[in-house]
CSV table of C-alpha atoms in Angstrom, one decimal:
chain,number,residue,atom,x,y,z
A,170,MET,CA,-25.2,-2.2,26.7
A,171,ALA,CA,-25.6,-5.9,27.8
A,172,ALA,CA,-23.2,-7.8,25.6
A,173,MET,CA,-19.8,-6.7,26.8
A,174,LEU,CA,-16.8,-8.8,27.7
A,175,GLU,CA,-14.1,-7.3,29.9
A,176,PHE,CA,-10.5,-8.1,30.8
A,177,ARG,CA,-8.2,-6.3,33.3
A,178,THR,CA,-4.6,-5.6,32.4
A,179,GLN,CA,-3.7,-5.4,36.1
A,180,GLY,CA,-0.8,-2.9,36.7
A,181,PHE,CA,-0.5,-2.1,33.0
A,182,ASN,CA,-2.1,0.7,31.0
A,183,PRO,CA,-3.0,-0.4,27.4
A,184,TYR,CA,-1.9,1.6,24.4
A,185,ALA,CA,-3.2,-0.6,21.5
A,186,VAL,CA,-5.5,-3.5,20.8
A,187,LYS,CA,-5.7,-5.7,17.6
A,188,TYR,CA,-7.8,-8.6,16.6
A,189,SER,CA,-6.0,-11.6,15.1
A,190,PRO,CA,-6.4,-11.7,11.3
A,191,TYR,CA,-6.7,-15.5,11.6
A,192,TYR,CA,-9.1,-16.1,14.5
A,193,ASP,CA,-12.2,-14.2,15.8
A,194,SER,CA,-11.4,-15.5,19.2
A,195,ARG,CA,-7.9,-14.0,19.7
A,196,ILE,CA,-6.9,-10.5,20.4
A,197,ALA,CA,-3.6,-8.9,21.5
A,198,VAL,CA,-3.0,-5.8,23.7
A,199,ALA,CA,0.2,-3.7,24.0
A,200,ALA,CA,0.4,-2.1,27.5
A,201,SER,CA,2.8,-0.2,29.7
A,202,ALA,CA,3.4,0.3,33.4
A,203,ASN,CA,2.9,3.7,34.8
A,204,PHE,CA,1.0,5.0,31.7
A,205,GLY,CA,4.1,4.5,29.6
A,206,ILE,CA,6.0,7.2,31.3
A,207,ILE,CA,8.6,5.0,33.1
A,208,GLY,CA,8.9,1.3,33.6
A,209,ASN,CA,8.3,-1.9,31.5
A,210,GLY,CA,5.8,-3.1,29.0
A,211,ARG,CA,3.6,-6.2,28.6
A,212,LEU,CA,2.2,-7.8,25.5
A,213,PHE,CA,-1.0,-9.8,26.2
A,214,ALA,CA,-2.4,-12.5,23.8
A,215,LEU,CA,-6.0,-13.1,24.9
A,216,GLY,CA,-8.4,-15.8,24.0
A,217,LEU,CA,-12.2,-15.2,23.9
A,218,THR,CA,-13.8,-18.3,25.4
A,219,ALA,CA,-17.2,-19.4,26.7
A,220,GLN,CA,-15.8,-18.7,30.2
A,221,GLY,CA,-14.8,-15.1,29.2
A,222,VAL,CA,-11.5,-13.6,28.3
A,223,GLN,CA,-8.5,-15.8,29.1
A,224,VAL,CA,-4.8,-15.1,29.0
A,225,GLU,CA,-3.1,-17.2,26.4
A,226,LYS,CA,0.3,-15.7,26.8
A,227,THR,CA,2.1,-12.6,28.1
A,228,PHE,CA,5.5,-11.2,27.2
A,229,ASP,CA,7.3,-8.6,29.3
A,230,THR,CA,9.6,-6.0,27.9
A,231,ASN,CA,12.1,-3.6,29.6
A,232,ASP,CA,10.4,-0.6,28.1
A,233,ALA,CA,6.9,0.7,27.5
A,234,LEU,CA,4.9,-0.8,24.6
A,235,TYR,CA,2.9,1.6,22.4
A,236,ASP,CA,1.6,-0.4,19.5
A,237,LEU,CA,1.4,-3.9,18.0
A,238,ALA,CA,0.7,-5.8,14.8
A,239,TRP,CA,-0.1,-9.4,14.1
A,240,SER,CA,2.1,-11.2,11.6
A,241,GLU,CA,0.4,-11.7,8.3
A,242,ILE,CA,2.5,-14.8,7.6
A,243,ASN,CA,2.4,-16.7,10.9
A,244,GLU,CA,-0.8,-16.9,13.0
A,245,ASN,CA,1.3,-17.2,16.3
A,246,GLN,CA,3.6,-14.2,15.8
A,247,LEU,CA,3.1,-10.6,16.7
A,248,LEU,CA,5.2,-7.5,16.7
A,249,ALA,CA,5.4,-4.8,19.4
A,250,ALA,CA,6.7,-1.2,19.2
A,251,GLY,CA,8.7,-0.1,22.3
A,252,GLY,CA,9.6,3.1,24.1
A,253,ASP,CA,13.3,2.3,23.6
A,254,GLY,CA,12.9,2.6,19.9
A,255,SER,CA,12.9,-1.2,19.3
A,256,LEU,CA,10.5,-3.5,17.6
A,257,LYS,CA,10.2,-7.0,18.9
A,258,LEU,CA,8.7,-10.0,17.1
A,259,PHE,CA,7.3,-12.6,19.6
A,260,ASP,CA,6.0,-16.1,18.9
A,261,LEU,CA,3.2,-17.6,21.1
A,262,GLY,CA,5.1,-20.9,21.1
A,263,VAL,CA,8.3,-19.4,22.4
A,264,ASP,CA,8.6,-18.3,26.1
A,265,GLN,CA,9.4,-14.8,27.0
A,266,PHE,CA,12.2,-13.9,24.5
A,267,PRO,CA,11.5,-12.2,21.2
A,268,ILE,CA,12.5,-14.3,18.2
A,269,MET,CA,13.6,-11.1,16.4
A,270,ASN,CA,14.7,-7.7,17.6
A,271,PHE,CA,14.8,-4.6,15.3
A,272,HIS,CA,16.5,-1.6,16.8
A,273,GLU,CA,17.3,1.4,14.6
A,274,HIS,CA,14.9,4.1,15.8
A,275,LYS,CA,16.6,6.7,18.0
A,276,ARG,CA,13.5,7.5,19.9
A,277,GLU,CA,10.1,5.9,20.9
A,278,ALA,CA,8.7,3.5,18.2
A,279,PHE,CA,5.1,4.5,18.2
A,280,SER,CA,3.4,2.5,15.5
A,281,VAL,CA,3.8,-0.7,13.5
A,282,CYS,CA,1.8,-2.1,10.6
A,283,TRP,CA,2.3,-5.3,8.7
A,284,ASN,CA,1.9,-5.3,4.9
A,285,PRO,CA,-1.6,-6.9,4.3
A,286,VAL,CA,-1.0,-7.5,0.6
A,287,VAL,CA,2.4,-9.1,0.0
A,288,LYS,CA,2.8,-9.9,3.7
A,289,ASP,CA,6.6,-10.0,3.6
A,290,THR,CA,7.3,-6.6,5.1
A,291,PHE,CA,6.2,-4.3,7.9
A,292,ILE,CA,6.7,-0.7,8.7
A,293,SER,CA,7.3,1.3,11.9
A,294,SER,CA,7.1,5.0,12.8
A,295,SER,CA,8.9,6.8,15.5
A,296,TRP,CA,9.2,10.1,17.4
A,297,ASP,CA,12.7,10.3,15.7
A,298,GLY,CA,10.9,11.6,12.6
A,299,THR,CA,11.3,8.5,10.4
A,300,VAL,CA,9.2,5.6,9.0
A,301,LYS,CA,11.2,2.4,8.4
A,302,LEU,CA,10.5,-0.5,6.2
A,303,TRP,CA,11.5,-4.0,7.5
A,304,SER,CA,11.6,-7.6,6.5
A,305,PRO,CA,10.7,-10.0,9.4
A,306,THR,CA,13.8,-12.1,8.5
A,307,ARG,CA,16.4,-9.3,8.6
A,308,SER,CA,17.5,-7.2,11.6
A,309,GLU,CA,18.5,-4.2,9.5
A,310,SER,CA,15.8,-2.0,7.9
A,311,LEU,CA,15.2,-2.2,4.1
A,312,LYS,CA,14.5,1.5,3.8
A,313,THR,CA,14.1,4.7,5.8
A,314,LEU,CA,11.5,7.3,4.9
A,315,PRO,CA,12.2,10.8,6.4
A,316,ILE,CA,9.2,12.6,7.9
A,317,GLY,CA,11.1,15.3,9.7
A,318,ASN,CA,9.1,15.4,12.8
A,319,CYS,CA,7.3,13.1,15.3
A,320,ALA,CA,5.7,10.4,13.2
A,321,TYR,CA,2.8,9.1,15.3
A,322,SER,CA,1.3,6.6,12.9
A,323,ALA,CA,2.2,4.8,9.7
A,324,SER,CA,0.2,2.4,7.6
A,325,PHE,CA,0.1,0.4,4.3
A,326,CYS,CA,-2.6,0.9,1.7
A,327,PRO,CA,-4.8,-2.2,2.1
A,328,SER,CA,-4.8,-2.9,-1.7
A,329,ASN,CA,-1.4,-1.6,-2.9
A,330,PRO,CA,1.8,-2.9,-1.2
A,331,ALA,CA,3.9,0.0,-2.5
A,332,LEU,CA,1.8,2.8,-0.9
A,333,ILE,CA,2.7,3.9,2.6
A,334,SER,CA,1.1,6.6,4.6
A,335,ALA,CA,2.2,8.5,7.8
A,336,VAL,CA,0.7,11.2,10.0
A,337,SER,CA,2.8,13.4,12.2
A,338,SER,CA,3.1,16.3,14.6
A,339,ASP,CA,3.4,18.9,11.8
A,340,SER,CA,-0.3,18.5,10.9
A,341,HIS,CA,0.3,16.6,7.6
A,342,LEU,CA,-0.6,13.3,6.0
A,343,ARG,CA,2.2,12.0,3.8
A,344,ILE,CA,2.0,9.4,1.1
A,345,PHE,CA,5.0,7.4,-0.2
A,346,ASP,CA,5.1,5.2,-3.3
A,347,LEU,CA,8.0,2.7,-3.2
A,348,ARG,CA,7.8,2.3,-7.0
A,349,THR,CA,9.0,5.8,-7.6
A,350,PRO,CA,12.8,6.6,-7.7
A,351,ASN,CA,14.3,6.9,-4.3
A,352,ALA,CA,16.5,9.8,-5.4
A,353,ALA,CA,13.5,12.0,-6.2
A,354,ARG,CA,12.1,12.7,-2.7
A,355,TYR,CA,12.6,9.5,-0.8
A,356,HIS,CA,9.5,8.1,-2.5
A,357,LEU,CA,7.3,10.9,-1.2
A,358,ILE,CA,4.5,11.6,-3.7
A,359,SER,CA,2.0,13.6,-1.7
A,360,THR,CA,1.9,15.9,1.4
A,361,ILE,CA,-1.7,16.6,2.5
A,362,PRO,CA,-2.2,19.5,4.9
A,363,VAL,CA,-4.8,18.0,7.2
A,364,HIS,CA,-6.0,21.3,8.6
A,365,ALA,CA,-6.0,23.4,5.5
A,366,GLY,CA,-9.7,23.6,4.6
A,367,PRO,CA,-11.3,25.8,2.0
A,368,GLY,CA,-12.0,29.1,3.8
A,369,PRO,CA,-12.9,29.4,7.5
A,370,GLY,CA,-15.6,26.7,7.3
A,371,PRO,CA,-15.6,23.3,9.1
A,372,GLY,CA,-12.8,21.9,7.1
A,373,GLY,CA,-10.1,24.4,8.0
A,374,ALA,CA,-8.5,24.8,11.4
A,375,PRO,CA,-5.2,25.9,13.0
A,376,PRO,CA,-2.5,23.3,12.5
A,377,ALA,CA,-2.5,20.5,15.2
A,378,GLU,CA,-0.8,17.2,15.8
A,379,VAL,CA,-2.3,14.3,13.8
A,380,LEU,CA,-2.1,11.2,16.0
A,381,THR,CA,-3.9,8.5,14.1
A,382,HIS,CA,-5.1,7.6,10.6
A,383,ASP,CA,-6.5,4.6,8.7
A,384,TRP,CA,-7.2,3.6,5.1
A,385,ASN,CA,-10.8,2.9,4.0
A,386,LYS,CA,-11.0,-0.9,3.3
A,387,TYR,CA,-13.4,-0.4,0.3
A,388,LYS,CA,-12.3,3.0,-1.2
A,389,ASP,CA,-8.6,2.6,-1.4
A,390,THR,CA,-7.8,6.2,-2.0
A,391,VAL,CA,-9.7,7.5,1.1
A,392,ILE,CA,-7.9,8.0,4.4
A,393,ALA,CA,-9.4,9.1,7.7
A,394,THR,CA,-7.3,11.2,10.2
A,395,GLY,CA,-7.7,12.3,13.8
A,396,GLY,CA,-5.7,14.1,16.4
A,397,VAL,CA,-5.3,16.9,18.9
A,398,ASP,CA,-8.0,19.2,17.4
A,399,LYS,CA,-10.7,16.5,18.3
A,400,VAL,CA,-12.0,16.3,14.7
A,401,LEU,CA,-12.0,13.3,12.3
A,402,ARG,CA,-11.5,14.1,8.6
A,403,THR,CA,-11.4,12.0,5.5
A,404,PHE,CA,-9.2,12.8,2.4
A,405,ASP,CA,-8.9,11.4,-1.1
A,406,ILE,CA,-5.2,11.0,-1.8
A,407,ARG,CA,-5.9,11.6,-5.5
A,408,ASN,CA,-6.7,15.2,-4.6
A,409,PRO,CA,-4.1,16.3,-2.1
A,410,THR,CA,-5.0,20.0,-2.2
A,411,GLY,CA,-8.7,19.6,-2.3
A,412,GLY,CA,-9.3,19.7,1.5
A,413,PRO,CA,-11.3,17.1,3.4
A,414,LEU,CA,-14.1,15.0,1.9
A,415,SER,CA,-15.9,14.8,5.2
A,416,VAL,CA,-15.6,16.2,8.7
A,417,MET,CA,-16.8,14.5,11.9
A,418,ALA,CA,-16.8,16.5,15.1
A,419,GLY,CA,-18.1,15.5,18.5
A,420,HIS,CA,-15.1,14.4,20.7
A,421,ASP,CA,-14.3,16.7,23.6
A,422,TYR,CA,-10.5,15.9,23.6
A,423,ALA,CA,-7.9,14.6,21.3
A,424,VAL,CA,-8.7,11.6,19.0
A,425,ARG,CA,-6.1,9.0,19.9
A,426,ARG,CA,-7.0,6.1,17.6
A,427,LEU,CA,-9.5,5.5,14.7
A,428,ALA,CA,-10.3,2.5,12.5
A,429,TRP,CA,-12.5,2.0,9.5
A,430,SER,CA,-15.0,-0.8,9.6
A,431,PRO,CA,-14.0,-3.9,7.6
A,432,HIS,CA,-17.7,-4.5,6.9
A,433,SER,CA,-18.9,-1.1,5.6
A,434,SER,CA,-17.3,1.6,3.5
A,435,ASP,CA,-18.8,4.6,5.4
A,436,VAL,CA,-18.5,3.5,9.0
A,437,LEU,CA,-15.6,4.1,11.4
A,438,ILE,CA,-14.9,4.1,15.1
A,439,SER,CA,-12.7,6.4,17.2
A,440,GLY,CA,-11.3,6.4,20.7
A,441,SER,CA,-10.4,9.6,22.5
A,442,TYR,CA,-8.8,11.2,25.6
A,443,ASP,CA,-12.4,12.2,26.4
A,444,MET,CA,-12.8,8.5,27.6
A,445,THR,CA,-15.4,7.7,24.9
A,446,VAL,CA,-15.4,5.5,21.8
A,447,ARG,CA,-17.6,6.9,19.1
A,448,LEU,CA,-19.1,5.3,16.0
A,449,TRP,CA,-19.4,7.5,12.9
A,450,ASN,CA,-20.9,7.5,9.4
A,451,ASP,CA,-18.7,9.7,7.2
A,452,GLY,CA,-21.5,10.6,4.8
A,453,GLY,CA,-19.7,8.9,2.0
A,454,ALA,CA,-22.9,7.4,0.6
A,455,MET,CA,-24.7,10.7,0.6
A,456,PRO,CA,-24.7,13.2,-2.3
A,457,GLN,CA,-22.3,16.0,-1.6
A,458,ALA,CA,-24.1,19.3,-0.9
A,459,SER,CA,-21.3,21.4,-2.4
A,460,PRO,CA,-18.0,20.4,-4.0
A,461,ALA,CA,-16.4,23.4,-2.2
A,462,SER,CA,-17.2,22.3,1.3
A,463,PRO,CA,-16.8,18.9,3.1
A,464,GLN,CA,-19.6,16.6,3.9
A,465,MET,CA,-20.6,16.6,7.6
A,466,GLY,CA,-20.4,13.1,8.9
A,467,ALA,CA,-22.9,11.8,11.5
A,468,GLN,CA,-22.2,10.4,14.9
A,469,LEU,CA,-24.0,7.1,15.2
A,470,GLY,CA,-23.4,6.4,18.9
A,471,VAL,CA,-21.2,6.8,22.0
A,472,MET,CA,-19.7,4.1,24.2
A,473,ASN,CA,-18.7,5.6,27.5
A,474,ARG,CA,-17.8,2.7,29.7
A,475,HIS,CA,-14.1,3.6,30.0
A,476,THR,CA,-13.0,5.7,32.9
A,477,GLU,CA,-9.7,6.9,31.5
A,478,PHE,CA,-8.2,7.9,28.2
A,479,VAL,CA,-9.2,5.5,25.4
A,480,THR,CA,-6.0,4.6,23.5
A,481,GLY,CA,-6.9,1.8,21.2
A,482,VAL,CA,-9.8,0.5,19.1
A,483,ASP,CA,-10.1,-2.3,16.5
A,484,TRP,CA,-12.8,-4.2,14.6
A,485,CYS,CA,-13.2,-8.0,14.4
A,486,LEU,CA,-12.8,-9.1,10.8
A,487,PHE,CA,-15.2,-12.0,11.2
A,488,GLY,CA,-18.8,-12.7,11.9
A,489,ALA,CA,-21.9,-10.6,11.3
A,490,GLY,CA,-19.8,-7.4,11.5
A,491,GLY,CA,-19.8,-5.0,14.4
A,492,TRP,CA,-17.7,-6.5,17.2
A,493,VAL,CA,-15.0,-4.2,18.3
A,494,ALA,CA,-12.4,-4.1,21.0
A,495,SER,CA,-11.4,-0.9,22.9
A,496,VAL,CA,-8.7,-0.3,25.5
A,497,GLY,CA,-7.9,2.5,27.8
A,498,TRP,CA,-5.6,3.7,30.5
A,499,ASP,CA,-8.2,2.4,33.0
A,500,GLU,CA,-6.4,-1.0,32.6
A,501,ARG,CA,-9.4,-2.4,30.8
A,502,VAL,CA,-10.0,-4.2,27.5
A,503,LEU,CA,-13.7,-4.1,26.5
A,504,LEU,CA,-15.2,-6.2,23.7
A,505,TRP,CA,-18.6,-5.2,22.5
A,506,ASP,CA,-21.0,-5.0,19.5
A,507,ALA,CA,-21.0,-1.6,17.8
A,508,ASN,CA,-24.4,-2.4,16.3
A,509,LEU,CA,-25.9,-1.9,19.7
A,510,LEU,CA,-24.7,1.8,19.6
A,511,MET,CA,-26.7,2.2,16.4
A,512,ALA,CA,-29.8,0.6,17.8
A,513,ARG,CA,-30.1,3.1,20.6
């Protein structure tokens, strides 16, 4: 694969990568010393130039960094989730110190997501079993949603600012609707058992930790999940007990991160502890063989240039559609065109 840019996060192992929602030439990486086990973290803001990948700014933190999100209201601000449970908002125009610090989580903050619709809130999830809703202008959280066990990933619906999703160590995908009364069930409207498929077929499996999920950008009731059992599944939140819509198997170890394409309704990418990034078609455009069994998605290609766990993947929102970034514990950020995987 010829067209590939590379950057080395010397001394730091990346956990997440995100393209800027404002510029196709800017990405950010959240990374940790010593694989995030002990030591500090570093947030990299990188510029993609004719001379290659250049560092625009770095911010060092006292604890490991596990995730990041670009601000949806300020092109120069980004949020990082830390091993000490804190969330820090940094500004590329301000040296070293965060402009805001949010610290209520009692254990590692493992994911952050900025609201893409109303843009005035963000959420975080933590190993302390909660998802918290925040305003970037207030240091106290606006709301706490109980998950009850390790919440690895939380996200906003891309079209509805009131819908929040979370996946966790208990093998479930939860949907919260902030418009419902808090007293009922802390806004919980749906709990989808990710591994409860119909019968012993490809949809069902023993419960396993769900590490990652993402909302389809074109079908706003469809969510993809991935985790320890190596399989990607898609679900329609309108049918929480119906089992998966599609199943994609091919990874050899846990799926650590996945992301739907912003350019196509049936294409997604996943990164795994098997050191590969894989491109998939979920079969969503194909007629379903049987309503009782999930569609079998197709693997479109494999990128195997990483030499350690792949921990982050993201799509560029701009251009012809197909540029992605991947990061791994090999201290590498790779930028490449997913279309080349399909061409092979």
